[in-house]
């Protein structure tokens, strides 16, 4: 199925990806090609097949709700572009 | 010393033939001299390596050495390494200094191994040629105009050229086995859940698995023993005992049943590669194994199923890169949405963006059933094919890749052509099985890999067969010539 330019722009927006104007035709072409390729799944007979979410059919383990991590905030925030007083800085959200 | 395997170097250290410091210096010198030709390393951690080597020598002097103490290793730059840049081959993480070690890194460190550096890779492990890296393509030491495969291309090229005796890798759709095949190295992808994924930057969480690239199956056994095992920090890591893989390598293959997948020998398989595989099957026969045909009828659907499941999981995993807590941040954002969009748009490369968008599309409202759920059903069909095959045979053998290494730039125009490279490896990830690629000959003077696939948690058998094959052949001992000799 060929995707339209508008669809590609809408997908990019959902994925929060800035796509430059001049790159859009290539994304339209390549994503259409990929979707076309995966569309062949449609023909597979899977009527009574149970979907496989996990290769080992494991159940998720549980653990006691205890504090196990120490406070490493300063260390983690060393990787952030903008912090102040232990807080991450972002552009103003509410005027 | 670089022509020896990890196991042989371990013996040399134990015999006092050399110190870990000398060994480490030797490999660091090779990296400095030869890596500019290959671009296999993103970061070389020379000083820390020498310090770790001296510490290993002290441990040995104190009588506390284990089988891996003092042996050098390189880690794929997808594994977090405390205090060192962990870039995942992306501009997004070019400035990221990991505040902790991945479990794989921690375990090998506590076994006394010395990290030489971090190896180049396709960006976020998305690629089959190592051409999507922000740090530029890696070159194949067998022919510098060819790709080394991917995504663990830096690890594979580094081991092939013996810039390190061993390296870690990760395999989501063939990213250890395919580059191992294209560089004449031994690449092991364990069962899903056998090795902890903690600290291994996530691409597709239901498929990702850590493994090794080495010069021999015996080396892979030594490393897997140290890497594998339950980790409470990865809820998908399996709580099952770890075998002593190295102890079972010499078991006889008498009466062993090997299945050859009919569908692997299709028109896509390069004839000279097919010939090398046929010869390899004769070697297995000569070792006492019986070889029979088996069928994986849904194999052709594995690539399309993968290109729904993997992008879907990637679009979710990579949503954490928002330009706020770590990683690349765009300059002068207008508002929060602009910060997100430009940080991600500028921080990710083209292939990563394609996969995120593919994943976003297949998970978007109205399409979930048609794509994601359908792909998960097809995934079940593929797993059932393998279950049926393993009812008849003990092991599956066939090619790892359809062709030997191709030219840099040859497949970058069409993503689907690149995706089809992984036709023989992807089914193994979808089913969560262990697989290994071992060198089995040459086609057009380039290495060919034999892929062996076992049932869940049968890494011991897998490595046993690979090792016995390597006792009968010398393909794994061949090294690229010229400046890399």
Coordinates of C-alpha atoms in Angstrom, one line a residue:
Chain A
X1 CA 0.0 0.0 0.0
X2 CA 1.4 3.4 -1.0
X3 CA 1.4 5.9 1.9
X4 CA 0.6 9.5 1.1
X5 CA 2.7 12.5 2.0
X6 CA 0.0 13.5 4.6
X7 CA 0.2 10.1 6.2
X8 CA 3.9 10.2 6.5
X9 CA 3.7 13.7 8.0
X10 CA 1.1 12.5 10.5
X11 CA 3.3 9.4 11.4
X12 CA 6.3 11.7 11.9
X13 CA 4.2 13.9 14.2
X14 CA 3.0 10.9 16.2
X15 CA 6.6 9.7 16.6
X16 CA 7.7 13.3 17.5
X17 CA 10.2 13.3 14.7
X18 CA 11.1 16.5 12.9
X19 CA 11.4 15.6 9.2
X20 CA 12.9 18.1 6.8
X21 CA 10.7 19.1 3.8
X22 CA 13.3 17.8 1.3
X23 CA 13.4 14.4 3.0
X24 CA 9.7 13.7 2.8
X25 CA 9.6 12.2 -0.7
X26 CA 12.3 9.6 0.3
X27 CA 10.3 8.7 3.4
X28 CA 7.1 8.4 1.4
X29 CA 8.9 6.1 -1.1
X30 CA 10.8 4.0 1.5
X31 CA 8.0 3.6 4.0
X32 CA 5.6 2.6 1.2
X33 CA 8.1 0.0 0.1
X34 CA 8.4 -1.4 3.6
X35 CA 4.6 -1.4 4.2
X36 CA 4.1 -3.1 0.8
X37 CA 6.7 -5.7 1.9
X38 CA 5.1 -6.5 5.2
X39 CA 1.6 -6.6 3.6
X40 CA 2.4 -10.1 2.4
X41 CA 1.6 -11.2 6.0
X42 CA -2.0 -10.7 5.0
X43 CA -2.0 -13.9 3.0
X44 CA -0.8 -16.1 5.9
X45 CA -3.5 -18.5 7.3
X46 CA -3.5 -17.7 11.0
X47 CA -7.1 -18.1 11.9
X48 CA -6.7 -20.4 14.9
X49 CA -3.1 -19.4 15.8
X50 CA -2.5 -17.8 19.2
X51 CA -0.4 -14.6 19.0
X52 CA 3.1 -15.1 20.3
X53 CA 4.1 -12.2 22.6
X54 CA 7.2 -13.8 24.1
X55 CA 9.5 -16.6 22.8
X56 CA 9.5 -18.6 26.0
X57 CA 5.9 -18.3 27.1
X58 CA 7.2 -17.1 30.5
X59 CA 5.1 -15.3 33.1
X60 CA 6.5 -12.1 34.6
X61 CA 8.3 -12.7 37.9
X62 CA 7.2 -10.7 40.9
X63 CA 9.3 -9.3 43.7
X64 CA 8.7 -7.8 47.1
X65 CA 8.0 -4.0 47.0
X66 CA 11.1 -2.9 48.7
X67 CA 13.5 0.0 48.1
X68 CA 16.5 -1.5 46.3
X69 CA 18.2 1.5 44.6
X70 CA 20.2 4.2 46.2
X71 CA 19.8 7.9 45.3
X72 CA 22.1 8.6 42.3
X73 CA 20.3 11.7 41.1
X74 CA 23.4 13.9 40.7
X75 CA 25.2 11.2 38.8
X76 CA 22.3 10.7 36.4
X77 CA 21.7 14.4 35.9
X78 CA 25.3 14.8 34.9
X79 CA 24.1 13.5 31.5
X80 CA 21.3 16.1 31.1
X81 CA 21.7 19.2 29.0
X82 CA 19.9 21.5 31.5
X83 CA 19.3 21.0 35.2
X84 CA 18.9 23.3 38.1
X85 CA 18.6 22.5 41.8
X86 CA 18.1 18.8 41.0
X87 CA 15.4 19.5 38.5
X88 CA 15.4 19.0 34.7
X89 CA 14.8 22.2 32.8
X90 CA 12.4 22.2 29.8
X91 CA 10.8 25.0 27.8
X92 CA 7.8 26.6 29.4
X93 CA 4.7 24.4 29.1
X94 CA 2.0 26.5 30.8
X95 CA 1.9 30.3 30.2
Chain B
X1 CA 50.5 -13.3 20.2
X2 CA 47.4 -12.0 18.4
X3 CA 47.1 -15.1 16.2
X4 CA 46.2 -17.2 19.2
X5 CA 42.7 -17.9 20.4
X6 CA 41.3 -16.6 23.7
X7 CA 41.7 -20.0 25.3
X8 CA 45.3 -20.3 24.1
X9 CA 46.1 -16.8 25.4
X10 CA 44.5 -17.9 28.7
X11 CA 46.9 -20.8 28.9
X12 CA 49.9 -18.6 28.0
X13 CA 49.0 -16.2 30.9
X14 CA 48.6 -19.1 33.3
X15 CA 52.0 -20.5 32.2
X16 CA 53.6 -17.2 32.9
X17 CA 54.6 -16.9 29.3
X18 CA 53.5 -13.2 29.3
X19 CA 51.7 -10.8 31.5
X20 CA 48.2 -9.4 31.0
X21 CA 49.9 -6.0 30.7
X22 CA 52.1 -7.2 27.8
X23 CA 49.1 -8.8 26.1
X24 CA 46.9 -5.8 26.5
X25 CA 49.7 -3.5 25.3
X26 CA 50.1 -5.7 22.2
X27 CA 46.4 -5.4 21.2
X28 CA 46.3 -1.7 22.0
X29 CA 49.3 -1.2 19.7
X30 CA 47.5 -3.2 16.9
X31 CA 44.3 -1.1 17.4
X32 CA 46.4 2.1 17.2
X33 CA 48.2 1.0 14.0
X34 CA 45.3 -0.8 12.2
X35 CA 42.0 0.6 13.3
X36 CA 42.3 3.7 11.2
X37 CA 41.9 1.3 8.2
X38 CA 38.8 -0.5 9.7
X39 CA 37.0 2.0 11.9
X40 CA 36.0 -0.9 14.1
X41 CA 36.3 1.1 17.4
X42 CA 34.3 4.1 18.5
X43 CA 36.2 4.5 21.8
X44 CA 39.5 2.9 22.8
X45 CA 39.9 2.8 26.6
X46 CA 43.7 2.3 26.7
X47 CA 44.6 3.7 30.1
X48 CA 41.8 2.0 31.9
X49 CA 42.7 -1.2 30.0
X50 CA 46.3 -1.1 31.2
X51 CA 45.2 -0.4 34.7
X52 CA 42.8 -3.4 34.6
X53 CA 45.6 -5.6 33.1
X54 CA 48.0 -4.7 35.9
X55 CA 45.2 -5.5 38.5
X56 CA 44.7 -8.8 36.7
X57 CA 48.4 -9.5 36.9
X58 CA 48.3 -8.8 40.7
X59 CA 45.4 -11.2 41.1
X60 CA 47.3 -13.9 39.3
X61 CA 50.4 -13.3 41.4
X62 CA 48.1 -13.7 44.5
X63 CA 46.9 -17.0 43.2
X64 CA 43.4 -15.8 42.5
X65 CA 43.2 -16.1 38.7
X66 CA 40.3 -17.6 36.9
X67 CA 40.1 -18.8 33.3
X68 CA 39.4 -15.3 31.9
X69 CA 41.6 -13.2 34.2
X70 CA 43.7 -10.8 32.3
X71 CA 42.3 -11.6 28.9
X72 CA 41.3 -8.6 26.7
X73 CA 37.9 -8.1 25.2
X74 CA 36.0 -5.3 23.3
X75 CA 32.4 -4.5 24.0
X76 CA 29.9 -3.5 21.4
X77 CA 29.0 0.1 22.1
X78 CA 25.4 -0.9 22.9
X79 CA 26.5 -2.2 26.4
X80 CA 26.6 0.5 29.1
X81 CA 30.1 0.9 30.6
X82 CA 30.4 2.9 33.8
X83 CA 32.3 6.1 33.3
X84 CA 32.7 5.7 29.5
X85 CA 30.8 7.0 26.5
X86 CA 28.1 4.5 25.4
X87 CA 27.0 5.9 22.0
X88 CA 25.0 3.0 20.4
X89 CA 26.5 4.2 17.2
X90 CA 24.2 7.3 17.3
X91 CA 24.6 11.1 17.4
X92 CA 21.8 10.8 20.0
X93 CA 24.2 9.3 22.5
X94 CA 27.4 10.8 21.3
X95 CA 27.7 12.7 24.6
X96 CA 26.3 10.0 26.9
X97 CA 28.6 8.8 29.7
X98 CA 27.0 5.7 31.2
X99 CA 26.6 6.0 35.0
X100 CA 26.5 2.2 35.4
X101 CA 27.8 -1.1 33.8
X102 CA 25.6 -3.5 31.9
X103 CA 25.3 -6.9 33.6
X104 CA 27.3 -8.5 30.7
X105 CA 30.1 -5.9 31.2
X106 CA 30.0 -6.3 35.0
X107 CA 30.2 -10.1 34.9
X108 CA 33.1 -10.2 32.4
X109 CA 34.9 -7.5 34.5
X110 CA 34.5 -9.5 37.7
X111 CA 35.8 -12.5 35.8
X112 CA 39.0 -10.4 35.4
X113 CA 38.6 -9.5 31.7
X114 CA 40.3 -6.3 30.4
X115 CA 38.1 -4.0 28.3
X116 CA 40.1 -2.6 25.3
X117 CA 37.3 -0.3 24.1
X118 CA 33.9 0.0 22.5
X119 CA 33.2 -1.2 19.0
X120 CA 31.4 0.4 16.2
X121 CA 27.9 -0.7 15.2
X122 CA 24.9 0.2 13.1
X123 CA 23.0 3.0 14.8
X124 CA 20.9 1.5 17.6
X125 CA 21.7 -2.0 16.1
X126 CA 19.5 -1.3 13.1
X127 CA 21.3 -2.4 10.0
X128 CA 23.0 -5.4 8.4
X129 CA 26.1 -3.7 7.0
X130 CA 27.4 -1.3 9.7
X131 CA 26.7 1.6 7.3
X132 CA 24.1 3.3 9.5
X133 CA 26.6 4.2 12.3
X134 CA 27.0 7.9 13.1
X135 CA 30.7 7.2 13.3
X136 CA 30.9 6.0 9.7
X137 CA 31.0 2.6 8.1
X138 CA 33.3 -0.3 9.4
X139 CA 35.4 -1.9 6.7
X140 CA 35.9 -5.7 6.3
X141 CA 39.5 -6.7 6.9
X142 CA 39.2 -9.3 4.2
X143 CA 38.5 -6.6 1.6
X144 CA 38.4 -3.0 2.7
X145 CA 35.8 -2.1 0.0
X146 CA 33.3 -4.6 1.5
X147 CA 31.0 -4.3 4.5
X148 CA 31.7 -6.4 7.6
X149 CA 28.0 -7.1 8.1
X150 CA 26.0 -5.7 11.0
X151 CA 24.9 -4.6 13.3
X152 CA 27.8 -6.0 15.4
X153 CA 30.2 -5.1 12.5
X154 CA 32.8 -3.4 14.6
X155 CA 33.1 -6.4 16.9
X156 CA 33.3 -8.8 14.0
X157 CA 35.9 -6.8 12.0
X158 CA 38.0 -6.2 15.2
X159 CA 38.1 -10.0 16.0
X160 CA 38.7 -10.9 12.3
X161 CA 41.7 -8.6 12.2
X162 CA 42.7 -9.7 15.7
X163 CA 42.6 -6.2 17.1
X164 CA 41.0 -8.0 20.1
X165 CA 40.9 -11.7 20.7
X166 CA 37.1 -11.6 21.5
X167 CA 34.2 -9.2 21.5
X168 CA 30.6 -9.0 22.7
X169 CA 27.7 -8.4 20.3
X170 CA 24.0 -8.4 20.3
X171 CA 21.6 -10.2 17.9
X172 CA 18.0 -9.0 17.3
X173 CA 17.7 -10.4 13.7
X174 CA 21.1 -11.8 12.9
X175 CA 23.4 -9.0 14.2
X176 CA 26.0 -11.4 15.6
X177 CA 25.8 -14.3 13.2
X178 CA 25.7 -12.4 9.9
X179 CA 28.7 -10.2 10.6
X180 CA 30.6 -13.3 12.0
X181 CA 29.8 -15.1 8.7
X182 CA 31.0 -12.1 6.6
X183 CA 34.3 -11.8 8.5
X184 CA 35.2 -15.4 9.1
X185 CA 34.7 -15.3 12.9
X186 CA 32.6 -17.4 15.3
X187 CA 29.4 -15.7 16.4
X188 CA 27.1 -17.0 19.1
X189 CA 23.6 -15.9 19.8
X190 CA 22.3 -17.6 22.9
X191 CA 18.7 -18.5 23.7
X192 CA 16.4 -15.5 24.4
X193 CA 16.7 -14.9 28.1
X194 CA 20.0 -16.8 28.6
X195 CA 22.0 -13.7 29.0
X196 CA 20.8 -10.6 30.9
X197 CA 19.8 -7.6 28.8
X198 CA 20.2 -5.2 31.7
X199 CA 22.3 -2.2 30.5
X200 CA 22.1 -3.3 26.9
X201 CA 20.4 -0.5 25.1
X202 CA 17.0 -1.8 23.9
X203 CA 16.0 -2.1 20.3
X204 CA 13.3 -4.9 20.2
X205 CA 12.9 -6.3 23.7
X206 CA 11.3 -9.6 22.7
X207 CA 14.1 -10.4 20.3
X208 CA 17.3 -8.8 21.6
X209 CA 20.0 -11.1 23.0
X210 CA 23.6 -10.6 23.9
X211 CA 26.3 -13.0 22.7
X212 CA 29.9 -13.2 21.5
X213 CA 32.2 -12.9 18.5
X214 CA 35.4 -15.0 18.9
X215 CA 38.0 -16.9 16.9
X216 CA 36.6 -20.3 18.0
X217 CA 33.6 -22.1 19.5
X218 CA 35.8 -23.0 22.5
X219 CA 36.3 -19.3 23.2
X220 CA 32.6 -18.7 22.9
X221 CA 32.0 -21.4 25.5
X222 CA 34.4 -19.8 27.9
X223 CA 32.7 -16.4 27.6
X224 CA 29.1 -17.7 27.7
X225 CA 29.8 -19.5 30.9
X226 CA 30.8 -16.2 32.5
X227 CA 28.1 -14.1 30.8
X228 CA 25.0 -16.3 31.2
X229 CA 22.7 -16.7 34.2
X230 CA 19.7 -15.2 35.9
X231 CA 19.8 -11.5 36.6
X232 CA 17.0 -10.0 38.9
X233 CA 17.5 -6.7 37.0
X234 CA 16.2 -8.3 33.8
X235 CA 12.7 -9.8 34.3
X236 CA 13.1 -11.8 31.1
X237 CA 16.4 -13.4 32.0
X238 CA 15.8 -17.0 32.7
X239 CA 16.4 -18.6 36.1
X240 CA 18.0 -21.9 34.9
X241 CA 21.4 -23.3 35.7
X242 CA 24.3 -22.4 33.5
X243 CA 26.1 -25.4 32.0
X244 CA 29.9 -25.7 32.1
X245 CA 29.9 -25.3 28.3
X246 CA 33.7 -25.8 27.9
X247 CA 33.5 -29.2 29.5
X248 CA 31.1 -30.6 26.9
X249 CA 32.9 -29.5 23.8
X250 CA 34.5 -32.8 22.9
X251 CA 31.4 -35.0 23.0
X252 CA 31.1 -37.4 20.0
X253 CA 28.6 -36.7 17.2
X254 CA 27.9 -40.4 16.6
X255 CA 24.2 -40.8 16.0
X256 CA 23.6 -37.1 16.1
X257 CA 20.8 -36.0 13.7
X258 CA 21.3 -32.8 11.7
X259 CA 18.5 -31.2 9.8
X260 CA 19.1 -29.2 6.6
X261 CA 16.4 -26.7 5.9
X262 CA 15.1 -27.1 2.3
X263 CA 13.9 -23.5 2.2
X264 CA 17.4 -22.2 3.0
X265 CA 18.7 -23.5 -0.4
X266 CA 16.6 -21.2 -2.6
X267 CA 17.6 -19.1 -5.6
X268 CA 18.7 -16.3 -3.3
X269 CA 21.7 -18.3 -2.0
X270 CA 24.9 -17.5 -3.8
X271 CA 26.2 -20.8 -5.5
X272 CA 29.7 -20.6 -4.2
X273 CA 28.3 -20.1 -0.6
X274 CA 26.0 -23.1 -1.2
X275 CA 28.9 -25.2 -2.2
X276 CA 30.8 -24.3 1.0
X277 CA 27.8 -25.3 3.0
X278 CA 27.5 -28.7 1.2
X279 CA 31.1 -29.4 2.0
X280 CA 30.5 -28.5 5.6
X281 CA 27.6 -30.9 5.8
X282 CA 30.0 -33.6 4.6
X283 CA 32.3 -32.8 7.5
X284 CA 29.4 -33.3 9.9
X285 CA 28.6 -36.6 8.3
X286 CA 32.3 -37.7 8.6
X287 CA 32.0 -36.9 12.4
X288 CA 29.2 -39.5 12.7
X289 CA 26.2 -37.2 12.3
X290 CA 23.3 -38.2 10.0
X291 CA 22.0 -35.4 7.8
X292 CA 18.4 -35.3 6.7
X293 CA 16.1 -32.7 5.1
X294 CA 13.6 -30.7 7.2
X295 CA 11.2 -28.0 6.2
X296 CA 10.4 -24.6 7.7
X297 CA 7.4 -23.8 5.4
X298 CA 6.8 -20.3 6.8
X299 CA 10.4 -19.2 6.6
X300 CA 9.6 -16.6 3.8
X301 CA 7.2 -14.9 6.3
X302 CA 9.9 -14.4 8.9
X303 CA 11.3 -11.2 7.4
X304 CA 8.0 -9.4 7.0
X305 CA 6.9 -10.6 10.5
X306 CA 10.1 -9.3 11.9
X307 CA 9.7 -5.9 10.1
X308 CA 6.5 -5.4 12.0
X309 CA 7.5 -6.7 15.4
X310 CA 11.0 -5.2 15.6
X311 CA 10.0 -1.6 14.4
X312 CA 6.9 -1.7 16.7
X313 CA 9.1 -2.5 19.7
X314 CA 11.7 0.0 18.6
X315 CA 9.3 2.8 18.3
X316 CA 8.2 2.2 21.8
X317 CA 11.8 1.7 23.2
X318 CA 13.3 4.7 21.5
X319 CA 10.5 7.1 22.8
X320 CA 12.8 7.5 25.9
X321 CA 15.1 9.7 23.8
X322 CA 13.5 13.1 24.4
X323 CA 16.4 15.5 24.7
X324 CA 15.7 16.1 28.3
X325 CA 17.3 13.6 30.7
X326 CA 20.2 12.4 28.6
X327 CA 21.4 12.4 25.0
X328 CA 21.3 15.0 22.2
X329 CA 19.3 18.1 22.8
X330 CA 18.4 20.6 20.0
X331 CA 19.4 24.2 20.4
X332 CA 17.0 27.0 21.2
X333 CA 13.7 25.1 21.1
X334 CA 10.5 27.2 20.6
X335 CA 8.5 25.0 22.9
X336 CA 8.4 21.5 24.4
X337 CA 7.0 19.8 21.2
X338 CA 9.8 21.5 19.2
X339 CA 12.4 20.3 21.7
X340 CA 11.2 16.7 21.3
X341 CA 10.8 16.8 17.6
X342 CA 14.1 18.5 16.7
X343 CA 16.1 16.6 19.3
X344 CA 14.9 13.3 17.8
X345 CA 14.9 14.5 14.2
X346 CA 18.5 15.7 14.5
X347 CA 19.8 13.1 16.9
X348 CA 18.6 10.0 15.0
X349 CA 19.9 8.9 11.6
X350 CA 17.7 7.9 8.5
X351 CA 17.4 4.2 9.1
X352 CA 16.4 4.6 12.8
X353 CA 13.8 7.2 11.8
X354 CA 12.4 4.8 9.2
X355 CA 12.1 2.1 11.7
X356 CA 10.5 4.3 14.3
X357 CA 8.0 5.5 11.7
X358 CA 7.3 2.0 10.5
X359 CA 6.6 1.0 14.1
X360 CA 4.5 4.0 14.8
X361 CA 2.4 3.3 11.7
X362 CA 1.8 -0.4 12.5
X363 CA 0.8 0.4 16.1
X364 CA -1.4 3.4 15.2
X365 CA -5.1 3.3 15.7
X366 CA -6.9 1.0 13.3
X367 CA -3.8 -0.8 12.1
X368 CA -2.8 -2.8 15.2
X369 CA -4.8 -6.0 14.4
X370 CA -3.8 -6.0 10.7
X371 CA -0.1 -5.6 11.4
X372 CA 1.2 -6.2 15.0
X373 CA -1.3 -8.9 16.0
X374 CA -1.0 -10.6 12.6
X375 CA 2.8 -10.6 12.8
X376 CA 2.6 -12.1 16.3
X377 CA 0.4 -14.9 14.9
X378 CA 2.8 -15.5 12.1
X379 CA 5.6 -15.5 14.6
X380 CA 3.9 -18.4 16.3
X381 CA 3.7 -20.3 13.0
X382 CA 7.4 -19.8 12.6
X383 CA 8.1 -21.1 16.1
X384 CA 5.8 -24.1 15.4
X385 CA 7.9 -24.9 12.3
X386 CA 11.0 -25.0 14.4
X387 CA 9.2 -27.1 17.1
X388 CA 8.2 -29.6 14.4
X389 CA 11.7 -29.7 12.9
X390 CA 13.3 -30.3 16.4
X391 CA 11.0 -33.3 16.9
X392 CA 12.9 -34.9 14.0
X393 CA 16.4 -33.7 14.4
X394 CA 18.8 -32.5 17.2
X395 CA 20.2 -29.6 15.3
X396 CA 19.6 -27.5 12.2
X397 CA 22.3 -26.5 9.8
X398 CA 22.5 -24.2 6.8
X399 CA 23.9 -20.9 5.5
X400 CA 24.1 -17.9 7.8
X401 CA 23.9 -15.3 5.0
X402 CA 22.7 -15.5 1.3
X403 CA 26.0 -14.0 0.0
X404 CA 29.5 -13.2 1.1
X405 CA 30.3 -9.6 2.1
X406 CA 29.0 -7.1 -0.4
X407 CA 30.4 -3.7 -1.5
X408 CA 30.0 -0.7 0.8
X409 CA 27.1 1.3 -0.6
X410 CA 25.7 -1.5 -2.7
X411 CA 22.4 -1.9 -0.8
X412 CA 21.8 1.4 0.8
X413 CA 19.2 2.6 -1.7
X414 CA 16.5 0.2 -0.9
X415 CA 15.8 -0.8 2.7
X416 CA 13.9 -4.0 1.8
X417 CA 16.9 -5.3 -0.2
X418 CA 19.0 -4.8 2.9
X419 CA 16.4 -6.4 5.2
X420 CA 16.4 -9.6 3.0
X421 CA 20.0 -10.2 4.0
X422 CA 18.7 -11.6 7.3
X423 CA 16.4 -14.2 5.7
X424 CA 18.3 -17.1 7.3
X425 CA 18.9 -15.6 10.7
X426 CA 15.6 -13.8 11.6
X427 CA 13.5 -16.9 12.2
X428 CA 15.8 -17.9 15.1
X429 CA 15.2 -14.6 16.9
X430 CA 11.4 -14.8 16.3
X431 CA 11.5 -18.3 17.9
X432 CA 14.0 -17.3 20.6
X433 CA 16.4 -20.1 19.7
X434 CA 20.2 -20.2 20.1
X435 CA 22.3 -20.1 16.9
X436 CA 26.0 -19.9 16.0
X437 CA 27.8 -19.0 12.8
X438 CA 31.2 -20.7 12.2
X439 CA 33.6 -20.2 9.3
X440 CA 33.2 -23.0 6.7
X441 CA 35.0 -21.9 3.6
X442 CA 35.3 -19.1 1.1
X443 CA 33.4 -17.7 -1.9
X444 CA 35.2 -15.2 -4.2
X445 CA 38.0 -15.1 -1.6
X446 CA 35.5 -13.9 1.1
X447 CA 34.5 -16.0 4.2
X448 CA 31.3 -18.0 4.3
X449 CA 29.5 -18.9 7.5
X450 CA 27.8 -22.2 8.4
X451 CA 24.8 -21.5 10.7
X452 CA 23.9 -24.1 13.4
X453 CA 20.6 -23.7 15.3
X454 CA 19.6 -25.7 18.4
X455 CA 16.6 -26.0 20.5
X456 CA 16.0 -23.6 23.5
X457 CA 18.9 -23.7 26.1
X458 CA 20.9 -26.2 24.1
X459 CA 23.9 -23.9 23.8
X460 CA 26.0 -26.8 25.1
X461 CA 25.2 -29.1 22.2
X462 CA 25.4 -26.2 19.7
X463 CA 29.0 -25.3 20.9
X464 CA 29.9 -29.0 21.0
X465 CA 29.0 -29.4 17.3
X466 CA 30.7 -26.1 16.3
X467 CA 33.8 -27.2 18.2
X468 CA 34.0 -30.7 16.7
X469 CA 33.6 -29.0 13.3
X470 CA 36.5 -26.7 14.1
X471 CA 38.6 -29.7 15.2
X472 CA 38.2 -31.1 11.7
X473 CA 38.6 -27.9 9.7
X474 CA 40.9 -24.9 9.8
X475 CA 38.6 -22.2 8.3
X476 CA 38.3 -20.5 11.7
X477 CA 42.1 -20.2 11.9
X478 CA 42.4 -18.3 8.6
X479 CA 43.2 -14.6 9.0
X480 CA 43.1 -11.7 6.6
X481 CA 46.6 -11.2 5.2
X482 CA 48.6 -8.1 4.3
X483 CA 48.8 -5.5 7.0
X484 CA 46.5 -7.5 9.3
X485 CA 48.7 -10.6 9.4

